[in-house]
């Protein structure tokens, strides 16, 4: 994958695929209950901004792509909630321990090279009892779909900026020290099952 594609083309493709209106109800559910100072891991082009609840006071956006950050300018300008760009690398956050009341991650854990490191960092910067709200795709619940995911994952990673299909969201959260308190798993309507196995819920920093 060329550097030009990764820097300029891929962020626009992700903005188009992840910014569809069909995902809006799920984004609203993922953002529901967020309050106070919130870390958003993988801010992207700002697809969640219009779904932020009134209880949020500040968002610190973790986004490595300058192109995606520029694409989010309109959403940020229209938001009544203060949005700041934080650390560039979610695997090594510069924010202090216990700084955030909550965190948000949507369609991000599939792509971060070291998702375990990123979740460990989110755990560190959350206050005790803080919550991580998530909307992610990953390992399907059905073994037949899982077998296909394993076959096509190398191609998926090559074409989609390192996107993994076989990461278990719940297992990763548990390994990072989170307790899943709300969870809904389902296949995204209209999407191929190997790409559309969704986990939506809330995990608490234990």
mmCIF file of N, CA, C and O in Angstrom, residues 12-53:
data_model
loop_
_atom_site.group_PDB
_atom_site.id
_atom_site.type_symbol
_atom_site.label_atom_id
_atom_site.label_comp_id
_atom_site.label_asym_id
_atom_site.label_seq_id
_atom_site.Cartn_x
_atom_site.Cartn_y
_atom_site.Cartn_z
ATOM 1 N N UNK A 12 -10.475 9.013 3.260
ATOM 2 C CA UNK A 12 -11.708 9.419 2.580
ATOM 3 C C UNK A 12 -12.631 8.221 2.345
ATOM 4 O O UNK A 12 -13.859 8.332 2.463
ATOM 5 N N UNK A 13 -12.044 7.071 2.028
ATOM 6 C CA UNK A 13 -12.846 5.865 1.855
ATOM 7 C C UNK A 13 -13.488 5.444 3.176
ATOM 8 O O UNK A 13 -14.662 5.044 3.213
ATOM 9 N N UNK A 14 -12.721 5.547 4.257
ATOM 10 C CA UNK A 14 -13.261 5.209 5.574
ATOM 11 C C UNK A 14 -14.382 6.178 5.956
ATOM 12 O O UNK A 14 -15.417 5.775 6.498
ATOM 13 N N UNK A 15 -14.183 7.452 5.659
ATOM 14 C CA UNK A 15 -15.221 8.451 5.963
ATOM 15 C C UNK A 15 -16.517 8.136 5.229
ATOM 16 O O UNK A 15 -17.611 8.285 5.781
ATOM 17 N N UNK A 16 -16.406 7.680 3.982
ATOM 18 C CA UNK A 16 -17.595 7.340 3.205
ATOM 19 C C UNK A 16 -18.268 6.083 3.730
ATOM 20 O O UNK A 16 -19.493 6.045 3.909
ATOM 21 N N UNK A 17 -17.485 5.037 3.995
ATOM 22 C CA UNK A 17 -18.071 3.756 4.411
ATOM 23 C C UNK A 17 -18.600 3.790 5.837
ATOM 24 O O UNK A 17 -19.621 3.168 6.145
ATOM 25 N N UNK A 18 -17.929 4.532 6.704
ATOM 26 C CA UNK A 18 -18.356 4.579 8.110
ATOM 27 C C UNK A 18 -19.280 5.753 8.408
ATOM 28 O O UNK A 18 -19.776 5.875 9.527
ATOM 29 N N UNK A 19 -19.496 6.612 7.420
ATOM 30 C CA UNK A 19 -20.348 7.773 7.640
ATOM 31 C C UNK A 19 -21.743 7.626 7.069
ATOM 32 O O UNK A 19 -22.475 8.612 6.958
ATOM 33 N N UNK A 20 -22.140 6.401 6.716
ATOM 34 C CA UNK A 20 -23.449 6.184 6.122
ATOM 35 C C UNK A 20 -24.562 6.393 7.151
ATOM 36 O O UNK A 20 -24.390 6.116 8.345
ATOM 37 N N UNK A 21 -25.709 6.856 6.657
ATOM 38 C CA UNK A 21 -26.849 7.138 7.534
ATOM 39 C C UNK A 21 -27.364 5.878 8.236
ATOM 40 O O UNK A 21 -27.955 5.961 9.316
ATOM 41 N N UNK A 22 -27.174 4.730 7.618
ATOM 42 C CA UNK A 22 -27.673 3.488 8.212
ATOM 43 C C UNK A 22 -27.024 3.184 9.562
ATOM 44 O O UNK A 22 -27.590 2.448 10.385
ATOM 45 N N UNK A 23 -25.848 3.758 9.803
ATOM 46 C CA UNK A 23 -25.147 3.528 11.075
ATOM 47 C C UNK A 23 -25.577 4.510 12.161
ATOM 48 O O UNK A 23 -25.207 4.330 13.329
ATOM 49 N N UNK A 24 -26.333 5.540 11.801
ATOM 50 C CA UNK A 24 -26.697 6.587 12.762
ATOM 51 C C UNK A 24 -27.387 6.049 14.017
ATOM 52 O O UNK A 24 -27.036 6.459 15.140
ATOM 53 N N UNK A 25 -28.386 5.157 13.905
ATOM 54 C CA UNK A 25 -29.028 4.658 15.137
ATOM 55 C C UNK A 25 -28.057 3.939 16.061
ATOM 56 O O UNK A 25 -28.167 4.048 17.294
ATOM 57 N N UNK A 26 -27.086 3.232 15.488
ATOM 58 C CA UNK A 26 -26.103 2.521 16.301
ATOM 59 C C UNK A 26 -25.127 3.497 16.960
ATOM 60 O O UNK A 26 -24.731 3.304 18.117
ATOM 61 N N UNK A 27 -24.770 4.543 16.245
ATOM 62 C CA UNK A 27 -23.899 5.553 16.841
ATOM 63 C C UNK A 27 -24.608 6.273 17.992
ATOM 64 O O UNK A 27 -23.999 6.570 19.019
ATOM 65 N N UNK A 28 -25.884 6.540 17.821
ATOM 66 C CA UNK A 28 -26.651 7.168 18.895
ATOM 67 C C UNK A 28 -26.669 6.277 20.127
ATOM 68 O O UNK A 28 -26.497 6.757 21.266
ATOM 69 N N UNK A 29 -26.872 4.982 19.923
ATOM 70 C CA UNK A 29 -26.870 4.052 21.054
ATOM 71 C C UNK A 29 -25.502 4.007 21.733
ATOM 72 O O UNK A 29 -25.410 3.976 22.966
ATOM 73 N N UNK A 30 -24.448 3.987 20.925
ATOM 74 C CA UNK A 30 -23.099 3.918 21.489
ATOM 75 C C UNK A 30 -22.774 5.157 22.318
ATOM 76 O O UNK A 30 -22.097 5.075 23.357
ATOM 77 N N UNK A 31 -23.260 6.314 21.900
ATOM 78 C CA UNK A 31 -22.962 7.566 22.597
ATOM 79 C C UNK A 31 -23.876 7.814 23.795
ATOM 80 O O UNK A 31 -23.563 8.654 24.653
ATOM 81 N N UNK A 32 -24.987 7.105 23.851
ATOM 82 C CA UNK A 32 -25.954 7.328 24.926
ATOM 83 C C UNK A 32 -25.321 7.109 26.303
ATOM 84 O O UNK A 32 -24.648 6.103 26.538
ATOM 85 N N UNK A 33 -25.514 8.059 27.191
ATOM 86 C CA UNK A 33 -24.990 7.950 28.546
ATOM 87 C C UNK A 33 -23.616 8.539 28.749
ATOM 88 O O UNK A 33 -23.134 8.630 29.888
ATOM 89 N N UNK A 34 -22.959 8.951 27.682
ATOM 90 C CA UNK A 34 -21.656 9.607 27.839
ATOM 91 C C UNK A 34 -21.826 10.946 28.548
ATOM 92 O O UNK A 34 -22.778 11.684 28.272
ATOM 93 N N UNK A 35 -20.907 11.259 29.445
ATOM 94 C CA UNK A 35 -21.003 12.514 30.195
ATOM 95 C C UNK A 35 -19.615 12.957 30.618
ATOM 96 O O UNK A 35 -18.684 12.160 30.744
ATOM 97 N N UNK A 36 -19.488 14.269 30.837
ATOM 98 C CA UNK A 36 -18.228 14.832 31.316
ATOM 99 C C UNK A 36 -17.180 14.902 30.228
ATOM 100 O O UNK A 36 -17.471 15.101 29.053
ATOM 101 N N UNK A 37 -15.921 14.733 30.634
ATOM 102 C CA UNK A 37 -14.805 14.783 29.695
ATOM 103 C C UNK A 37 -14.621 13.397 29.073
ATOM 104 O O UNK A 37 -14.447 12.401 29.783
ATOM 105 N N UNK A 38 -14.661 13.332 27.741
ATOM 106 C CA UNK A 38 -14.675 12.055 27.028
ATOM 107 C C UNK A 38 -13.489 11.950 26.075
ATOM 108 O O UNK A 38 -13.191 12.893 25.330
ATOM 109 N N UNK A 39 -12.837 10.813 26.101
ATOM 110 C CA UNK A 39 -11.802 10.480 25.125
ATOM 111 C C UNK A 39 -12.458 9.728 23.984
ATOM 112 O O UNK A 39 -13.165 8.743 24.208
ATOM 113 N N UNK A 40 -12.258 10.197 22.744
ATOM 114 C CA UNK A 40 -12.750 9.421 21.596
ATOM 115 C C UNK A 40 -11.569 8.824 20.865
ATOM 116 O O UNK A 40 -10.749 9.528 20.277
ATOM 117 N N UNK A 41 -11.490 7.518 20.890
ATOM 118 C CA UNK A 41 -10.401 6.771 20.269
ATOM 119 C C UNK A 41 -10.752 6.517 18.803
ATOM 120 O O UNK A 41 -11.739 5.862 18.506
ATOM 121 N N UNK A 42 -9.948 7.057 17.886
ATOM 122 C CA UNK A 42 -10.254 6.913 16.478
ATOM 123 C C UNK A 42 -11.368 7.848 16.055
ATOM 124 O O UNK A 42 -12.425 7.424 15.593
ATOM 125 N N UNK A 43 -11.145 9.139 16.192
ATOM 126 C CA UNK A 43 -12.166 10.154 15.927
ATOM 127 C C UNK A 43 -12.584 10.189 14.458
ATOM 128 O O UNK A 43 -13.733 10.481 14.131
ATOM 129 N N UNK A 44 -11.637 9.893 13.558
ATOM 130 C CA UNK A 44 -11.939 9.852 12.132
ATOM 131 C C UNK A 44 -12.407 11.194 11.605
ATOM 132 O O UNK A 44 -11.879 12.251 11.948
ATOM 133 N N UNK A 45 -13.451 11.158 10.775
ATOM 134 C CA UNK A 45 -13.986 12.376 10.171
ATOM 135 C C UNK A 45 -15.120 12.974 10.984
ATOM 136 O O UNK A 45 -15.842 13.849 10.494
ATOM 137 N N UNK A 46 -15.276 12.509 12.227
ATOM 138 C CA UNK A 46 -16.256 13.103 13.133
ATOM 139 C C UNK A 46 -17.666 12.566 12.992
ATOM 140 O O UNK A 46 -18.630 13.282 13.288
ATOM 141 N N UNK A 47 -17.808 11.313 12.587
ATOM 142 C CA UNK A 47 -19.136 10.744 12.362
ATOM 143 C C UNK A 47 -19.984 10.653 13.627
ATOM 144 O O UNK A 47 -21.211 10.575 13.548
ATOM 145 N N UNK A 48 -19.333 10.658 14.800
ATOM 146 C CA UNK A 48 -20.100 10.551 16.054
ATOM 147 C C UNK A 48 -20.559 11.898 16.604
ATOM 148 O O UNK A 48 -21.407 11.934 17.509
ATOM 149 N N UNK A 49 -20.024 12.979 16.075
ATOM 150 C CA UNK A 49 -20.239 14.290 16.698
ATOM 151 C C UNK A 49 -21.721 14.629 16.826
ATOM 152 O O UNK A 49 -22.180 15.107 17.869
ATOM 153 N N UNK A 50 -22.490 14.365 15.810
ATOM 154 C CA UNK A 50 -23.908 14.688 15.852
ATOM 155 C C UNK A 50 -24.717 13.828 16.788
ATOM 156 O O UNK A 50 -25.913 14.090 17.011
ATOM 157 N N UNK A 51 -24.083 12.827 17.377
ATOM 158 C CA UNK A 51 -24.772 11.905 18.287
ATOM 159 C C UNK A 51 -24.357 12.097 19.744
ATOM 160 O O UNK A 51 -24.842 11.376 20.624
ATOM 161 N N UNK A 52 -23.483 13.067 20.000
ATOM 162 C CA UNK A 52 -23.056 13.316 21.369
ATOM 163 C C UNK A 52 -24.250 13.789 22.219
ATOM 164 O O UNK A 52 -24.970 14.705 21.807
ATOM 165 N N UNK A 53 -24.430 13.227 23.412
ATOM 166 C CA UNK A 53 -25.495 13.708 24.305
ATOM 167 C C UNK A 53 -25.099 15.000 25.005
ATOM 168 O O UNK A 53 -23.918 15.362 25.070
#
